[in-house]
Tab-separated table of C-alpha atoms in Angstrom:
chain	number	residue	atom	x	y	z
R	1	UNK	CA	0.000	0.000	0.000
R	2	UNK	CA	3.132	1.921	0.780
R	3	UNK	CA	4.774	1.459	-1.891
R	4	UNK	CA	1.198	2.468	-4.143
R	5	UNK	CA	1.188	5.780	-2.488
R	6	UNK	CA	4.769	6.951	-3.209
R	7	UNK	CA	6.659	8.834	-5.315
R	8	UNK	CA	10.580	9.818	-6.291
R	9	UNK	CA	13.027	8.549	-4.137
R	10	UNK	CA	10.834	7.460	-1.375
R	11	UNK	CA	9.225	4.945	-4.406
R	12	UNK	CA	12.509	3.841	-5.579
R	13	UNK	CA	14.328	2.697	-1.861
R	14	UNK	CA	10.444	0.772	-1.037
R	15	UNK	CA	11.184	-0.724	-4.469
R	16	UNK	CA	14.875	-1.734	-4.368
R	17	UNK	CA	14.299	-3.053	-1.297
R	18	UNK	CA	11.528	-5.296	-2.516
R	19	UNK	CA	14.109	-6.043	-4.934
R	20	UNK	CA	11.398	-5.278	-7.964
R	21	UNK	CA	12.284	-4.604	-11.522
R	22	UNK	CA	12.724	-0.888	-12.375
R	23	UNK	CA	11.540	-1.529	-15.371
R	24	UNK	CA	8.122	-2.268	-13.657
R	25	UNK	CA	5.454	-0.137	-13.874
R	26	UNK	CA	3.091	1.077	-11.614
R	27	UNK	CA	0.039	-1.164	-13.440
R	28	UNK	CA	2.124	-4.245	-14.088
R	29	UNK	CA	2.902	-3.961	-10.161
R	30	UNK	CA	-0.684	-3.412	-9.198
R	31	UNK	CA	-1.935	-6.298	-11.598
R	32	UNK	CA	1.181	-8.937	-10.067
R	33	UNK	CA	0.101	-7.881	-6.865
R	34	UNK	CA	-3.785	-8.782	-7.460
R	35	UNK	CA	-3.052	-11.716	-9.837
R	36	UNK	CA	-0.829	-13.131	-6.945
R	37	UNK	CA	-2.861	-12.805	-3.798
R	38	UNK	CA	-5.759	-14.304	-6.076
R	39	UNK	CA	-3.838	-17.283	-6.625
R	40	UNK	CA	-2.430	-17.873	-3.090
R	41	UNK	CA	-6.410	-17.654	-1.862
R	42	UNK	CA	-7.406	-19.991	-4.492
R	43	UNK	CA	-5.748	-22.834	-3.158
R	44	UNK	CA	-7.573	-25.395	-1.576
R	45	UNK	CA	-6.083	-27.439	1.843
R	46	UNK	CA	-5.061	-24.014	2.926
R	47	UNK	CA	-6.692	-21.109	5.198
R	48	UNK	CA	-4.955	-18.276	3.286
R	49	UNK	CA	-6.592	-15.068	3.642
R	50	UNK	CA	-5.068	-10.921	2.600
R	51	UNK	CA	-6.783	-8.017	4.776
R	52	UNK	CA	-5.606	-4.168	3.576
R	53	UNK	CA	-7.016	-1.378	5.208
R	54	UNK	CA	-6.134	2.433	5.908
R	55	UNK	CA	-7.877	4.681	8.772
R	56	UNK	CA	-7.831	8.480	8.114
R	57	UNK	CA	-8.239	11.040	10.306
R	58	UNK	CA	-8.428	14.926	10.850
R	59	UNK	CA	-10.311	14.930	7.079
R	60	UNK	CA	-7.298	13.906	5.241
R	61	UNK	CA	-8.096	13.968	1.839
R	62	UNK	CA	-6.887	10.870	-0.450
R	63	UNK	CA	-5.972	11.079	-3.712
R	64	UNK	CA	-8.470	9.332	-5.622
R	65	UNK	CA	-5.673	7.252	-7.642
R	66	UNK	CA	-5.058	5.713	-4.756
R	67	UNK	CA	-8.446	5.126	-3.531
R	68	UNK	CA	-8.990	3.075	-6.977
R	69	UNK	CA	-5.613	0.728	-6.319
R	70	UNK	CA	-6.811	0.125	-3.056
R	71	UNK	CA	-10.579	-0.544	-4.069
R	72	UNK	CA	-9.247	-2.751	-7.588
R	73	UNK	CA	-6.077	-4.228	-6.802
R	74	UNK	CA	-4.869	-4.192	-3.249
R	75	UNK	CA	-9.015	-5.537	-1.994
R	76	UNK	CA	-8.487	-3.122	0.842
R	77	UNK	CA	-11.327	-0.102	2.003
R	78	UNK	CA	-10.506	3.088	3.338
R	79	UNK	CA	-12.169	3.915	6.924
R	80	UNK	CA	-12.615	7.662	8.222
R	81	UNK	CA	-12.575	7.616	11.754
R	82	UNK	CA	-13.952	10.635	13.694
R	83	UNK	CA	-11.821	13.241	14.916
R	84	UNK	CA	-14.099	13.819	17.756
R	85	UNK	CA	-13.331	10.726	19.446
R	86	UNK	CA	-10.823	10.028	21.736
R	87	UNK	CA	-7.582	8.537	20.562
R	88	UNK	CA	-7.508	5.712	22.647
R	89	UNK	CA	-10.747	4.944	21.487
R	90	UNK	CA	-9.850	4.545	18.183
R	91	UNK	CA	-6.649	2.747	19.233
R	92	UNK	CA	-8.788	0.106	20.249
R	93	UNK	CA	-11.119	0.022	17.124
R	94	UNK	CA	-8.137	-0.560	14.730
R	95	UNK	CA	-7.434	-3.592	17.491
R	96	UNK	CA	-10.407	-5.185	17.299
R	97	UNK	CA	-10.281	-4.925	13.481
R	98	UNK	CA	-6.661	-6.443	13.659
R	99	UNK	CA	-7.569	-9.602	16.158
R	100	UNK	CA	-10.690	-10.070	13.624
R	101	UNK	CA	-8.754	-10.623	10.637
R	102	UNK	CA	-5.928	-12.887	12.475
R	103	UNK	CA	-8.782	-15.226	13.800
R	104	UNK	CA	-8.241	-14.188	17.300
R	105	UNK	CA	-4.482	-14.076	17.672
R	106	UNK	CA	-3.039	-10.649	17.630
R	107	UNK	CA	-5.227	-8.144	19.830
R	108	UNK	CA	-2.777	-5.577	20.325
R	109	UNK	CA	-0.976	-4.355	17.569
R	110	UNK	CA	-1.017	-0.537	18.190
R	111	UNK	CA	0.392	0.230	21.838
R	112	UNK	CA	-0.838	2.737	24.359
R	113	UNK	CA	0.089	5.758	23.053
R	114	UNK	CA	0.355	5.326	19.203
R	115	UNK	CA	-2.304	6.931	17.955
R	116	UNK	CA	-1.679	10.599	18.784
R	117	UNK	CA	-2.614	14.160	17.576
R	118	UNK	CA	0.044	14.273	14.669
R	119	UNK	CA	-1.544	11.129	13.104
R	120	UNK	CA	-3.066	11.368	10.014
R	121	UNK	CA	-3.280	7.744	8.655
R	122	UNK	CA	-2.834	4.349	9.485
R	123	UNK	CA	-2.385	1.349	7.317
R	124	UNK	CA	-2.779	-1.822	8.157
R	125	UNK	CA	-1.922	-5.059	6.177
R	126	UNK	CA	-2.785	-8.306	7.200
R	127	UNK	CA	-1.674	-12.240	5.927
R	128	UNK	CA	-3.311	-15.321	7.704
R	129	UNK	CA	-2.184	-18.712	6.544
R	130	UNK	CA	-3.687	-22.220	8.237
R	131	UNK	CA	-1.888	-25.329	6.577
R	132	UNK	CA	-2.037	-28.929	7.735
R	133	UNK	CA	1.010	-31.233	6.982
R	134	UNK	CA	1.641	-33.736	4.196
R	135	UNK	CA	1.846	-35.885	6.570
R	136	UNK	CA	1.025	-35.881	10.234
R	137	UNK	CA	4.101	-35.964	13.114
R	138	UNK	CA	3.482	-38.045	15.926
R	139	UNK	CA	4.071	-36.826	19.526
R	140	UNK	CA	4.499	-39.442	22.403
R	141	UNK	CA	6.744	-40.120	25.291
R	142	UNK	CA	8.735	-42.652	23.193
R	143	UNK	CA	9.742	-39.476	20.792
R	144	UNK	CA	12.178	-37.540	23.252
R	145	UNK	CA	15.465	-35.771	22.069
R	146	UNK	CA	17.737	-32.711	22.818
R	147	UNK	CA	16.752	-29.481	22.394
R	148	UNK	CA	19.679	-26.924	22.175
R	149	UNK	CA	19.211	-23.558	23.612
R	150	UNK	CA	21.072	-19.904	21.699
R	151	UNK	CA	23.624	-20.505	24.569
R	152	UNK	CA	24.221	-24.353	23.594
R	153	UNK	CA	22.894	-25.597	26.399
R	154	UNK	CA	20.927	-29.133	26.296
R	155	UNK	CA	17.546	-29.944	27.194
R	156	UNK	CA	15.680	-33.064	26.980
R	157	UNK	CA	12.053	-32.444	25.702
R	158	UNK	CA	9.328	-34.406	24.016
R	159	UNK	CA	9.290	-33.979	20.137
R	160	UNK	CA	7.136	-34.156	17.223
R	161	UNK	CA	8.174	-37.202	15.326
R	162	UNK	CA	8.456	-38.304	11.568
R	163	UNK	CA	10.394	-40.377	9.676
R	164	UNK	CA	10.289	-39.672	5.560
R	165	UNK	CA	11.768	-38.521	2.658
R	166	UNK	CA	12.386	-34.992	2.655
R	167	UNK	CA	14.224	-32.485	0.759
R	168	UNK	CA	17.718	-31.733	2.566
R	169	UNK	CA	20.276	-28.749	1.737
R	170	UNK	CA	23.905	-27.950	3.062
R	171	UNK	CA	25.471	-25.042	2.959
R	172	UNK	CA	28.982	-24.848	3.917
R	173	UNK	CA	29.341	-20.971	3.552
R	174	UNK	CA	26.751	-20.886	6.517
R	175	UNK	CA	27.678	-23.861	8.715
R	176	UNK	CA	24.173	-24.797	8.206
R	177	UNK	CA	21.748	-27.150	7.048
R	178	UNK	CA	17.764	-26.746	5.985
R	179	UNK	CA	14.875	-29.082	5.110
R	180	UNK	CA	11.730	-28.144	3.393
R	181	UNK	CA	8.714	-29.996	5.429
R	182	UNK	CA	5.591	-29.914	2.774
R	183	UNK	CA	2.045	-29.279	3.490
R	184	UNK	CA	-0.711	-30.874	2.382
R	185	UNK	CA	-1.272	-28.784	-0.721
R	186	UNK	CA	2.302	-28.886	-2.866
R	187	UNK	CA	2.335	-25.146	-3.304
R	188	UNK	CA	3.444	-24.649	0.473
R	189	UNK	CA	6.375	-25.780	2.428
R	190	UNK	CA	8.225	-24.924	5.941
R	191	UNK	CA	11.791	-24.393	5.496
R	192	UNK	CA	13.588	-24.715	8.576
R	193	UNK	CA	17.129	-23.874	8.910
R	194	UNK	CA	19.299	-25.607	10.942
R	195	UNK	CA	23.002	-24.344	12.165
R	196	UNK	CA	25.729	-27.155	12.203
R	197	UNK	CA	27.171	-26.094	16.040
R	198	UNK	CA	24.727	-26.166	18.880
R	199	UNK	CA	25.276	-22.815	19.710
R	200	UNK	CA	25.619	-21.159	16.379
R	201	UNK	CA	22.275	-19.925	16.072
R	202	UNK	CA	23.534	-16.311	16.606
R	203	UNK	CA	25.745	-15.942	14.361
R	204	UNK	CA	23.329	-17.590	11.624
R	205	UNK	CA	21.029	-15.264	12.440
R	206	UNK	CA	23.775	-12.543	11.446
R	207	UNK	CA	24.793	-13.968	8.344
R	208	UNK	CA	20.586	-13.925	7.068
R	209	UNK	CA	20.599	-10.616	7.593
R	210	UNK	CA	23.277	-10.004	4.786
R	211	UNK	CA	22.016	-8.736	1.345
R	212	UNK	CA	20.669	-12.337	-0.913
R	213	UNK	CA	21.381	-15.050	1.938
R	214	UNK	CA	17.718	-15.960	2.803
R	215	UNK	CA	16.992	-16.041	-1.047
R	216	UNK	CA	20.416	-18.285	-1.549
R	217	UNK	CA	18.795	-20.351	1.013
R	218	UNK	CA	15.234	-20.780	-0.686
R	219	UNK	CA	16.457	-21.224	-3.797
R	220	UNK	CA	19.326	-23.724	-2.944
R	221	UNK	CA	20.305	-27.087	-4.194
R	222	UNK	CA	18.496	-29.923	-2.348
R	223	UNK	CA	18.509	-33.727	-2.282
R	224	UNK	CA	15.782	-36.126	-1.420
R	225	UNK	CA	16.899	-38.075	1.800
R	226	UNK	CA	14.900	-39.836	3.992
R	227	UNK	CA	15.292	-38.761	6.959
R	228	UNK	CA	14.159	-38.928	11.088
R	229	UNK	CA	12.728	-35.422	12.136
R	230	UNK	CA	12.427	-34.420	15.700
R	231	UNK	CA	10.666	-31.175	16.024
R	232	UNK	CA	9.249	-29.310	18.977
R	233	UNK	CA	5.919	-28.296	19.280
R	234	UNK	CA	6.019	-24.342	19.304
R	235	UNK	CA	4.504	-20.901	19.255
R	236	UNK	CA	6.657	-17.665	18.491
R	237	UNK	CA	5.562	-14.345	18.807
R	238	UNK	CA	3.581	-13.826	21.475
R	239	UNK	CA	5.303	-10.700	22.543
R	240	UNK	CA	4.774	-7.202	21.878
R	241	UNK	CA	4.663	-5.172	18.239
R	242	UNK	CA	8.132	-5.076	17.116
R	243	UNK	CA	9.084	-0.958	15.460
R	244	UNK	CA	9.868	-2.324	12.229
R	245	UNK	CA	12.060	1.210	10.968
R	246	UNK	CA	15.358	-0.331	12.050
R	247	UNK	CA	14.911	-3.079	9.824
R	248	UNK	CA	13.690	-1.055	6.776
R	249	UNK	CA	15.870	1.410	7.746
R	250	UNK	CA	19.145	-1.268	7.059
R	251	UNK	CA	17.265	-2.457	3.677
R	252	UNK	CA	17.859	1.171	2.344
R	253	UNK	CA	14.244	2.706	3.355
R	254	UNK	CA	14.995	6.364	4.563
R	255	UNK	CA	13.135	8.656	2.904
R	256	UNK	CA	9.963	7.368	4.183
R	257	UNK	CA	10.238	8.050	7.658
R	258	UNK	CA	11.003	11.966	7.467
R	259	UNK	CA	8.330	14.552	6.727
R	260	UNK	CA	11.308	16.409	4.836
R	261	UNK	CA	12.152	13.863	2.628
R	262	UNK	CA	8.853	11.556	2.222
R	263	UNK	CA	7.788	11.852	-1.031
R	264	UNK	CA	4.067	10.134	-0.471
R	265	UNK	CA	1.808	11.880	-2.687
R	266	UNK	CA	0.232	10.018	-4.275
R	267	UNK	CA	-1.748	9.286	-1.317
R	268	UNK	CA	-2.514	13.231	-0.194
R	269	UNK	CA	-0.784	16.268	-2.563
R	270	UNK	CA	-2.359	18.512	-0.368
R	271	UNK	CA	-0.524	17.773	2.926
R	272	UNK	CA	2.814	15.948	3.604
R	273	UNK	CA	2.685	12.428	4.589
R	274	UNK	CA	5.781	10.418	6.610
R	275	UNK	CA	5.450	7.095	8.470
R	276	UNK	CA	6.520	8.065	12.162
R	277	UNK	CA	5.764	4.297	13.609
R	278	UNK	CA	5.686	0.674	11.757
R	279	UNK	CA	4.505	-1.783	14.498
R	280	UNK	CA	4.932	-5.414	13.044
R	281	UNK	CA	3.937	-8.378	14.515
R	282	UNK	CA	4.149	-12.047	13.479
R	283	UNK	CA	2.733	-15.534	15.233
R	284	UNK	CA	3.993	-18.754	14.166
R	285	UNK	CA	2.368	-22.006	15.730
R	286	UNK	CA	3.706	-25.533	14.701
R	287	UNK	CA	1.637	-28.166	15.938
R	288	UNK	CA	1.354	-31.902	15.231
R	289	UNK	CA	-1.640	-31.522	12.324
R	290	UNK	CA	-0.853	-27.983	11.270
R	291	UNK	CA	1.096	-24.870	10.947
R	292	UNK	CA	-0.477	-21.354	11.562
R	293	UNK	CA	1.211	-18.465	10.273
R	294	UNK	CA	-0.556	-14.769	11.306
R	295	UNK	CA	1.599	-11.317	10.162
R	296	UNK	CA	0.574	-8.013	11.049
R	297	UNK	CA	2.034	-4.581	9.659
């Protein structure tokens, strides 16, 4: 939605680092965009569901180019909330919007205090995937194995169990292995990455950061073994919103975040835009029959 809305540099950093062609225009990216959320819904075996939405407030007005991508391409509405109302209040309306779309699993995206009088807009963007397994883990007391902690340190825990043929990579550069676990419907998989030294989690974590790794990673060479897979039962992300502007900020995303520099007119000529806050928040839950997936931005 970002990205729709912008203009000039602030356009080009959102679109390097989405590492899209510049030779892509704005329709071709709206159309990919539509044509690919369409598809991803479309599958069956799979919960997959897209939620867009933008509050305004203090009469904003929206260009109505934008107002059509949103409506045609991006499926997302446009919500005026009233400027007579207290901001908490409307806090907790975008909430309950958020923990509708995410079936119940993220109820506080915004924080106390995020919605002020400076706001003008807020978009949210929402991705819910459900997805049961190719085929099903078993989890008894029989399956029991070590679980290494970041420091290295060994527990013994009861696992998820499964022995099968699965696709396996190695990659040296990393000191680190991965194996795609398929779901039911062969368009999805889980790739789990797995670091060779029992406490080298860290430092793989530094090295995915770099420019290209994660993609070398997805789009490595792997070999069917078969294979006996211990894996804990899980959830991840149960904390607070995360301020995503660090992150962007490291991808080459500046512009955006300074009322000097943001060039976002294409969602309101008449009065400069910036984003002060991006809260992000992501749940993943691996359990024996499925794996739920809920992101937040």
């Amino acid at each position: 939605m970002i990205l729709t809305g912008s203009r000039g540099n602030t356009r080009c950093e959102i679109a390097g680092a989405l590492k899209l062609p510049k030779s892509m225009d704005e329709c071709s990216m709206l159309r990919a965009s539509r044509d690919l959320s369409d598809w991803l819904i479309s599958t069956t075996e799979t919960d997959v569901s897209f939620a867009n939405r933008v509050y305004i407030f203090k009469n904003l007005r929206v260009e109505w180019e934008f107002r059509h991508a949103m409506r045609n391409f991006l499926d997302g509405d446009l919500i005026k909330l009233s400027n007579n109302v207290h901001y908490e209040t409307s806090r907790r309306e975008v909430n309950r919007w958020v923990e509708e779309q995410t079936r119940g699993m993220i109820n506080e995206l915004l924080p106390t205090g995020s919605i002020n009088r400076e706001t003008r807009m807020i978009a949210i963007n929402a991705l819910y995937f459900k997805g049961a397994w190719m085929n099903i883990f078993s989890y008894s007391r029989r399956h029991q194995a070590s679980f290494y902690l970041l420091d290295g340190t060994r527990q013994y825990m009861k696992m998820m169990y499964l022995e099968d043929y699965f696709a396996l990579g190695k990659f040296r550069n990393l000191n680190a292995q991965a194996i795609r676990i398929p779901f039911s419907h062969a368009l999805w998989e889980m790739v789990v990455v797995l670091p060779d030294r029992m406490d080298g989690l860290p430092q793989l974590l530094e090295h995915t950061r770099r420019p290209g790794v994660l993609r070398s990673i997805l789009l490595g060479s792997y070999q069917s073994r078969k294979l006996s897979l211990f894996m804990p039962k899980f959830t991840l992300g149960l904390g607070g919103s995360v301020d995503a502007k660090v992150i962007l900020n490291t991808m080459g995303i500046r512009d955006l975040f300074s009322l000097r520099t943001a060039d976002l007119s294409w969602i309101s000529a008449e009065e400069p835009l910036a984003v002060s806050n991006l809260f992000h928040k992501a749940i993943l839950r691996v359990s024996l029959l499925t794996d739920d997936l809920i992101h937040k931005l």
